[in-house]
Short mmCIF file of C-alpha atoms and ligand atoms in Angstrom, two decimals:
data_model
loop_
_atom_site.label_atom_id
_atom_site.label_comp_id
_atom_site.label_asym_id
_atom_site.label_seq_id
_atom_site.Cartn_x
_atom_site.Cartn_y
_atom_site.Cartn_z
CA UNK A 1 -12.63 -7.03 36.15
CA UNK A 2 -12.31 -4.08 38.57
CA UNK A 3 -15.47 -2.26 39.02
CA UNK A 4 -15.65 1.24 36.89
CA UNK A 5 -16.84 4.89 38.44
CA UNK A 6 -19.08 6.76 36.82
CA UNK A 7 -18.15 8.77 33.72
CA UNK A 8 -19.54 12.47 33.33
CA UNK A 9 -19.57 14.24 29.71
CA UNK A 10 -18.05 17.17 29.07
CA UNK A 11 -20.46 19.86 29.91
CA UNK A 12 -20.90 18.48 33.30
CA UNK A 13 -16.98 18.33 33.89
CA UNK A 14 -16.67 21.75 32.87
CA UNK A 15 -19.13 23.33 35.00
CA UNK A 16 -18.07 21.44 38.24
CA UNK A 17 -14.73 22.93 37.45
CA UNK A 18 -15.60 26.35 36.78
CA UNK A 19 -18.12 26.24 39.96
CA UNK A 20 -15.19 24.74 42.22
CA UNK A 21 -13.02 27.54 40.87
CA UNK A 22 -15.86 30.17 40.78
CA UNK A 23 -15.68 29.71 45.28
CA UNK A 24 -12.01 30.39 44.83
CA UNK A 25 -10.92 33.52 46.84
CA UNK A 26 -7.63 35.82 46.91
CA UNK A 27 -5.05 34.70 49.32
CA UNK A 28 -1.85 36.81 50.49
CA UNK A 29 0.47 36.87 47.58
CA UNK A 30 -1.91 34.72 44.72
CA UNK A 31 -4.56 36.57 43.56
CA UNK A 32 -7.69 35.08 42.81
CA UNK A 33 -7.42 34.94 38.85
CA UNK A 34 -4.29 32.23 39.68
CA UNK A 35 -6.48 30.52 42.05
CA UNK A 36 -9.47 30.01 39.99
CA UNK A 37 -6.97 28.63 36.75
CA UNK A 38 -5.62 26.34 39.05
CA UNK A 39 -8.96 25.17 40.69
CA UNK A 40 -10.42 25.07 37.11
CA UNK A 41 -7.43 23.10 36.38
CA UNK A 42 -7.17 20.56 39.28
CA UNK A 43 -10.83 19.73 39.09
CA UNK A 44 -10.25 18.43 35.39
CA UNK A 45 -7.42 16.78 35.70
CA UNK A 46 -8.31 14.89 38.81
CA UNK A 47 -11.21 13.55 36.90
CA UNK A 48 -9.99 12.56 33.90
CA UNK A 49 -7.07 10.88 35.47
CA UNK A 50 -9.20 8.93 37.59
CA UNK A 51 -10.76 7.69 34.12
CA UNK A 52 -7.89 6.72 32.35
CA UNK A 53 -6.44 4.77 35.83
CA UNK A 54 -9.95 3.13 36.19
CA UNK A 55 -9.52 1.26 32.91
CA UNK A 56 -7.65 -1.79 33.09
CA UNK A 57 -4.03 -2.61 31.21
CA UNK A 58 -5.42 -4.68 28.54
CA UNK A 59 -2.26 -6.21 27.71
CA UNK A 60 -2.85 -7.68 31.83
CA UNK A 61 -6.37 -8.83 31.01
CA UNK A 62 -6.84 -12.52 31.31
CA UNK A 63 -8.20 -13.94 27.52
CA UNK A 64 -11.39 -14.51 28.51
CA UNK A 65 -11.99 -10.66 29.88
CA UNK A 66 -9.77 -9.54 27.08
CA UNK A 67 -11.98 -11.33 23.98
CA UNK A 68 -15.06 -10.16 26.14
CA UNK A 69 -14.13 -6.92 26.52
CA UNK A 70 -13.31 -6.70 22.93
CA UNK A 71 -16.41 -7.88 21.36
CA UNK A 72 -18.60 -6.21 23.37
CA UNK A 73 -17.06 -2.45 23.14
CA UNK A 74 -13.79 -2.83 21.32
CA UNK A 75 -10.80 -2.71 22.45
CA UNK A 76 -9.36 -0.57 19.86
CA UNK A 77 -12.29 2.05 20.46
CA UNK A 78 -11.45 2.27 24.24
CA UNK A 79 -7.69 2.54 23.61
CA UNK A 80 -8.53 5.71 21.22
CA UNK A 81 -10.96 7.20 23.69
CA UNK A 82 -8.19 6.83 26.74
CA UNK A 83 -5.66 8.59 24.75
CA UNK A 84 -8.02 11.26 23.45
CA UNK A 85 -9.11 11.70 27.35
CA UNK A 86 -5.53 11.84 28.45
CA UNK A 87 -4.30 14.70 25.45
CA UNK A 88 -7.33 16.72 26.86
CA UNK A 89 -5.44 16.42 30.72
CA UNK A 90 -2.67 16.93 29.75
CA UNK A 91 -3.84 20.26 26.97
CA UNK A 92 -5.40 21.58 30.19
CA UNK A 93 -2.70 21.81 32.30
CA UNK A 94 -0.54 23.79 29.53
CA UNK A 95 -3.54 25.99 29.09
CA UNK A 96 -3.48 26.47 32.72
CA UNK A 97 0.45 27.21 33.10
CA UNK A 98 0.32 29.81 30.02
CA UNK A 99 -2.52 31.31 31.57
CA UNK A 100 -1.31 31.84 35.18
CA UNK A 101 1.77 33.67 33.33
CA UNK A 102 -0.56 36.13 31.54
CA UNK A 103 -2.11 36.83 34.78
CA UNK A 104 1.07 37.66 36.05
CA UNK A 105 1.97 39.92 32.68
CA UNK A 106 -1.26 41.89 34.24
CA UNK A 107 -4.45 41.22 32.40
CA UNK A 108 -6.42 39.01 34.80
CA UNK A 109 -10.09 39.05 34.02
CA UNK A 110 -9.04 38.58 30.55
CA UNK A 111 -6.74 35.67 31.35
CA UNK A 112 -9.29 33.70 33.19
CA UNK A 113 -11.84 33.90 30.98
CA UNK A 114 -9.26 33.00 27.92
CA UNK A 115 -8.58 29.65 30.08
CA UNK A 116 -11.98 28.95 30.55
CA UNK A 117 -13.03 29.09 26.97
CA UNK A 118 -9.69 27.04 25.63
CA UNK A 119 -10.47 24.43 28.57
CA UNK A 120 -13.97 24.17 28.03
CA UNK A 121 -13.04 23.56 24.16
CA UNK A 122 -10.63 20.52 24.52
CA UNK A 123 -12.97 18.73 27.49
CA UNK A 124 -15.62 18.88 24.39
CA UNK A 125 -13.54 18.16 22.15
CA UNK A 126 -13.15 14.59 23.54
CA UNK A 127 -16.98 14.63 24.59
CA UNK A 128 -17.46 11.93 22.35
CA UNK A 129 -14.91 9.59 23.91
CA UNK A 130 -16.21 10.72 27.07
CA UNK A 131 -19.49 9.44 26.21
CA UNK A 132 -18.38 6.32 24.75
CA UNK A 133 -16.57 4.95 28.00
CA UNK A 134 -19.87 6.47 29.74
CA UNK A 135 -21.54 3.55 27.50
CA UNK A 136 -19.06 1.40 27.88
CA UNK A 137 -18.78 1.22 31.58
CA UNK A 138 -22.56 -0.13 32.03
CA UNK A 139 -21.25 -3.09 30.11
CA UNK A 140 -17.95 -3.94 31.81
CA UNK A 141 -19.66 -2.93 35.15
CA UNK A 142 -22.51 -6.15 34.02
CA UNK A 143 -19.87 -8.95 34.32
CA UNK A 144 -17.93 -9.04 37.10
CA UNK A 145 -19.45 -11.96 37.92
CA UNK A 146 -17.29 -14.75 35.83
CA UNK A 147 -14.15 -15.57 37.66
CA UNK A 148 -11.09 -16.26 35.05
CA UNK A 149 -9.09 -17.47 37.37
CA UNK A 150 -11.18 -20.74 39.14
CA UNK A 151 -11.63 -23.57 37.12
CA UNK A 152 -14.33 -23.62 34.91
CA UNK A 153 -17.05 -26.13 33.54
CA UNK A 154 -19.09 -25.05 30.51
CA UNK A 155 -22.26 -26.96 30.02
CA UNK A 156 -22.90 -27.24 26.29
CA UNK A 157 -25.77 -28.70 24.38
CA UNK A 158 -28.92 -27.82 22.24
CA UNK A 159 -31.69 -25.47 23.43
CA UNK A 160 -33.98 -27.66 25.96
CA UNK A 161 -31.81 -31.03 26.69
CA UNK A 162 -31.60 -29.73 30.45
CA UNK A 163 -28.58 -27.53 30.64
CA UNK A 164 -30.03 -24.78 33.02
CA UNK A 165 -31.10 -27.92 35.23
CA UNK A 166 -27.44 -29.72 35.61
CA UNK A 167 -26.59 -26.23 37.06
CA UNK A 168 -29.19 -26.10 39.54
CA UNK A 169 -28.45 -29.24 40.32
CA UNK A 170 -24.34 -29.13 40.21
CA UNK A 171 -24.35 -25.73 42.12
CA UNK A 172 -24.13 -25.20 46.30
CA UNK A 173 -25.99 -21.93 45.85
CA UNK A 174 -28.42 -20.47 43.71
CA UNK A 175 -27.19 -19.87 40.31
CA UNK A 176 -26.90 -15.98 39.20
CA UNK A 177 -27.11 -14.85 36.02
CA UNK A 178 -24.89 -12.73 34.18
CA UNK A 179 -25.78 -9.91 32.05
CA UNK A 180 -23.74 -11.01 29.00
CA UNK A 181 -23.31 -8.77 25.90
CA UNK A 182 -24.08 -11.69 23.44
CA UNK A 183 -27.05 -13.01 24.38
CA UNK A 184 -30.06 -11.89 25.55
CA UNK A 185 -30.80 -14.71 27.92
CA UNK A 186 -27.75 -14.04 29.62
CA UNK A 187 -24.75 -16.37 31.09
CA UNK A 188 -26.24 -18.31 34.30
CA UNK A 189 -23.38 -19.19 36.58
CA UNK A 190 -22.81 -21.36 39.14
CA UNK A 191 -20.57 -22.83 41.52
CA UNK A 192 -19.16 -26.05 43.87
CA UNK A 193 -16.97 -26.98 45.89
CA UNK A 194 -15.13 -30.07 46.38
CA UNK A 195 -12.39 -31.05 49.12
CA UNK A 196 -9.10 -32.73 47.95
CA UNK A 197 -6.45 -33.14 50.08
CA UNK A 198 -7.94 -30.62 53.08
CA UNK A 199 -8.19 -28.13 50.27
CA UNK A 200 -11.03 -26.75 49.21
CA UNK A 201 -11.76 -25.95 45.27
CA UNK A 202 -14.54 -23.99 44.08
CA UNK A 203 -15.19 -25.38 40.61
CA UNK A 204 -17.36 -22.72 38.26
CA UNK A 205 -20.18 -23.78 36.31
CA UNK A 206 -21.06 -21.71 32.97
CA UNK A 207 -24.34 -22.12 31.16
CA UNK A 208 -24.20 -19.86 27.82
CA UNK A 209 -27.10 -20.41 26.05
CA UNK A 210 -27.20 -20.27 21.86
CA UNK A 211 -23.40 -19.92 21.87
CA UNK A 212 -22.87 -23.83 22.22
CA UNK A 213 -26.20 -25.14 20.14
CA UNK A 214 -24.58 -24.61 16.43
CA UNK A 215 -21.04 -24.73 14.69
CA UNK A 216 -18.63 -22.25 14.74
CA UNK A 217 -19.11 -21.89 10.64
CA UNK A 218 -22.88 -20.69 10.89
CA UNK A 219 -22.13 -18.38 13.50
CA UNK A 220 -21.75 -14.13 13.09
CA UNK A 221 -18.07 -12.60 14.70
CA UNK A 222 -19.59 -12.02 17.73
CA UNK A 223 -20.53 -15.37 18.32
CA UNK A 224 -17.52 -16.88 17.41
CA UNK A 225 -15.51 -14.26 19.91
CA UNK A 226 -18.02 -15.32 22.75
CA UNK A 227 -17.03 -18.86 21.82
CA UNK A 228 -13.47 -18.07 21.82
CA UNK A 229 -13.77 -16.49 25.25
CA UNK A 230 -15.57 -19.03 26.28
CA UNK A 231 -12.67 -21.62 25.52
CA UNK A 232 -10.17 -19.47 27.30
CA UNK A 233 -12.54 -19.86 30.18
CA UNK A 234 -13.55 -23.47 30.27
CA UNK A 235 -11.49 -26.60 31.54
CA UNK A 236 -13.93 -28.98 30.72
CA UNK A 237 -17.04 -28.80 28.39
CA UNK A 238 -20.21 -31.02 29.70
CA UNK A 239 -21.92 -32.12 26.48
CA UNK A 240 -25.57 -32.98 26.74
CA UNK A 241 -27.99 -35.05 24.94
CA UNK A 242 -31.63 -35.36 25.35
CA UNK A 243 -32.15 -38.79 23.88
CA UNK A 244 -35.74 -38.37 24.14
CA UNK A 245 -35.59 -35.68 21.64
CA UNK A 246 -38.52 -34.40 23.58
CA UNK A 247 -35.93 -30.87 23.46
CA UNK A 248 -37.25 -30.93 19.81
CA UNK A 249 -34.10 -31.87 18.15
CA UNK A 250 -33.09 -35.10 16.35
CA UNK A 251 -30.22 -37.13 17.98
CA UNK A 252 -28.56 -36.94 14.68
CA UNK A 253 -29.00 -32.74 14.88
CA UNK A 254 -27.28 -33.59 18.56
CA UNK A 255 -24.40 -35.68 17.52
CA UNK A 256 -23.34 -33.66 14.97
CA UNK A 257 -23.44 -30.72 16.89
CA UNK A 258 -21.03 -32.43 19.28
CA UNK A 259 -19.08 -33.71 16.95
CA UNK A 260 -18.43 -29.86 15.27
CA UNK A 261 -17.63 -28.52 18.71
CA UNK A 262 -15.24 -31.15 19.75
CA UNK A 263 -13.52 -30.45 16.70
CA UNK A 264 -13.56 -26.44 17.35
CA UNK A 265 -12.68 -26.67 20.77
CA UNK A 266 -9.22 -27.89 22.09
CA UNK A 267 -10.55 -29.11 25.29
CA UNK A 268 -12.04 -32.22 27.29
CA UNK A 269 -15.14 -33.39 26.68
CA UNK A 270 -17.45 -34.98 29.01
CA UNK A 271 -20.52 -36.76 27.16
CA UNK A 272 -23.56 -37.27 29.25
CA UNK A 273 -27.41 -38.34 28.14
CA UNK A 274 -29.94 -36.39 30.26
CA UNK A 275 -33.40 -37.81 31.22
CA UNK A 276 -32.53 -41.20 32.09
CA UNK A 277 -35.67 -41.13 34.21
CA UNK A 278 -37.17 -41.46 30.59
CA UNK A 279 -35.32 -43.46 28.47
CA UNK A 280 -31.46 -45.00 28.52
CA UNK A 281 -29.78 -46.33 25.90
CA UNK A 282 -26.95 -48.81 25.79
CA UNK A 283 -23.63 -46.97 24.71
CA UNK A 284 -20.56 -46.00 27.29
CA UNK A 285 -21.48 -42.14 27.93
CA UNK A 286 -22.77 -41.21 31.43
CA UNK A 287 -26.67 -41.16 32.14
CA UNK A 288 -28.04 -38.80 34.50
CA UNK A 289 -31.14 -37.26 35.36
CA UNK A 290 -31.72 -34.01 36.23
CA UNK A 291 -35.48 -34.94 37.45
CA UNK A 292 -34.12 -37.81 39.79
CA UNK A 293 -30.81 -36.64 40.05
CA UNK A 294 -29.67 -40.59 39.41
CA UNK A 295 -25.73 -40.28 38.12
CA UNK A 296 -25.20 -36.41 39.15
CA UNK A 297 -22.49 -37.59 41.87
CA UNK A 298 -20.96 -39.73 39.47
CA UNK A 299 -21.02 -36.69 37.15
CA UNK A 300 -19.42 -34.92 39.52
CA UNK A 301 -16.86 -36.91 40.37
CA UNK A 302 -15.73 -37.21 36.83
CA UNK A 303 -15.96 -32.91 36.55
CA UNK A 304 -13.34 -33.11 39.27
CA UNK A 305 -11.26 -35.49 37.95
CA UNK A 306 -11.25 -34.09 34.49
CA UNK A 307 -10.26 -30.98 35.79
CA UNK A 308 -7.71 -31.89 38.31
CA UNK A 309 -7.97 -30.15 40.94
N1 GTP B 1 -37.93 -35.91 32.39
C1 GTP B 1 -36.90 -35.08 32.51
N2 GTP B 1 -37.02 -33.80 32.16
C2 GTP B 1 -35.96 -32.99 32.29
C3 GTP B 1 -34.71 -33.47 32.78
N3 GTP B 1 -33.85 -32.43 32.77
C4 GTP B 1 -34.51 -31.35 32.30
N4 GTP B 1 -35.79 -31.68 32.01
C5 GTP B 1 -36.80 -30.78 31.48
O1 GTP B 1 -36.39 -30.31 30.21
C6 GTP B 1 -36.83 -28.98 29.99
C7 GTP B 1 -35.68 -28.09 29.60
O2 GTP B 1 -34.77 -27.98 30.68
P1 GTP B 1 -33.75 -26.77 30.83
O3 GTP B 1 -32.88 -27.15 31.97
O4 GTP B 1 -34.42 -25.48 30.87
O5 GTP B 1 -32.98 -26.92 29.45
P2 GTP B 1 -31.84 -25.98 28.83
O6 GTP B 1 -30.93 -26.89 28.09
O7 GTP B 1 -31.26 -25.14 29.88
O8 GTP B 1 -32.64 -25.11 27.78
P3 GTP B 1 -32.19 -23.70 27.13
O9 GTP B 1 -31.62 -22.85 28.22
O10 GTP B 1 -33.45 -23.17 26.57
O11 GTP B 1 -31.18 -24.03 26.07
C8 GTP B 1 -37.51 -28.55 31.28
O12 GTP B 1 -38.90 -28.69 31.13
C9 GTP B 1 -36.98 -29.53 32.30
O13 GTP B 1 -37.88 -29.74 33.36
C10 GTP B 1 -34.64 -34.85 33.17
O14 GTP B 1 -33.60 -35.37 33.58
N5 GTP B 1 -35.75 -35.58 32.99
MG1 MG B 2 -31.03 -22.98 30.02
#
């Protein structure tokens, strides 16, 4: 998502445009009451335009920014605030026009001053939405990071099988972390590349801890909106078991976790059993280890071809 400017409230809009308009002077035929409306005028219009044209369509978004987006500030409450920043534009400008005619009817001082007061009323009176998209900038501004577009892997499993350590391992660089608005942890992210036919894919790697370790039924609305962003998102999820159970959880808790996400989640499945340095048992799913890295390229190779690039 496009990177936001910063938002100012109300009673800092207002007195950069009465200071802008206060340096105003009389030139030739306009006299300087005109001059300061317009100033007054052109200084809050500029800036709440650039607000409402910073905000993407969100019809446009992709899913996974839209769901995002919309659990973590609402789209609803943004739409609202947009419109109640664009009447307050547009309200100033008709103040302004009405007011350059009284100035030409004669009664200047009193014409300014009668702008300035109705201006600075309707700027405040959307100083609430103003403060809102203030708020909600520094959370769209925190995830930029996830790409929508490239195609995605989602590594999925309880707390402690090894997840964050399949994406150090899987990813060319180090991973980053983004600041995510449903979890504290944050999503770590990470990416490869792989060559096919003198092409070269980058391949995403998400990580989103405590949105992928319990069924969709015991979690809250936010959860289940992260999840559902996160299935826009993914091609592929990487399940992981820790056979060992040394992650604390039974193999039964495992399976059945895997079992409730494949059935919430209408994509492929990949099925690997971490810590194969440790113990391997007999049954078809991949073994890797993220301590030896034994069966990551074969991993790999089966990301790729599961996602078809
Ligand atoms: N022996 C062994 N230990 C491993 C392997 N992979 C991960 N571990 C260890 O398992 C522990 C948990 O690994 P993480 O990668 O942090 O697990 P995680 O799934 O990301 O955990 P959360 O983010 O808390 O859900 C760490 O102490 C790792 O060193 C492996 O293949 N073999
Ligand atoms: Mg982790």
């Amino acid at each position: 998502m496009t990177r936001l400017p910063p938002i100012a409230t109300a009673d800092e809009i207002i007195d950069r445009a009465f200071r802008r308009a206060g340096k105003e002077q009389a030139r030739r035929s306009t006299s300087r009451a005109r001059k300061k409306i317009t100033a007054a005028r052109q200084v809050i219009d500029a800036t709440l335009q650039q607000y409402v044209k910073a905000f993407p369509s969100f019809d446009q978004l992709h899913p996974f920014h839209r769901e995002v987006l919309d659990a973590a500030v609402g789209i609803d409450r943004l739409r609202q605030a947009l419109g109640g920043i664009d009447w307050a534009r547009k309200k100033c400008r008709q103040i302004a026009q009405e007011a350059r005619r009284r100035v030409r009817e004669g009664s200047e001082e009193e014409a300014v001053s009668a702008a300035y007061g109705r201006m600075s009323s309707v700027v405040h009176r959307v100083d609430e939405h103003l403060r809102f998209l203030k708020e909600a900038r520094y959370v769209i501004n925190a995830m930029p990071t996830i790409d929508a577009q490239a195609p995605t892997v989602a590594i999925a499993g309880h707390p402690n099988v090894g997840k964050s350590s399949l994406l150090r391992r899987l990813s060319a660089a180090r991973p980053a972390v983004a600041p995510y608005p449903f979890t504290t942890t944050g999503i770590e992210l990470g990416h490869f590349t792989v060559e096919r036919k003198y092409v070269q894919h980058q391949i995403q790697i998400v990580e989103a801890p405590g949105l992928l370790d319990r069924p969709l039924t015991q979690k809250n609305p936010v959860e289940r909106q992260a999840l559902a962003a996160l299935y826009h998102l993914a091609d592929v999820v990487v399940f992981m078991l820790d056979p060992t159970q040394q992650c604390g959880f039974t193999l039964e808790a495992q399976e059945h976790l895997l079992e409730g996400l494949k059935k919430d989640l209408d994509v492929a499945f990949i099925e690997v059993e971490n810590k194969a340095d440790l113990l391997q048992r007999d049954n078809s799913r991949l073994k890797i280890s993220c301590q030896s890295g034994a069966g990551l390229e074969a991993l790999k190779e089966k990301i790729v071809e599961t996602v078809g690039v």
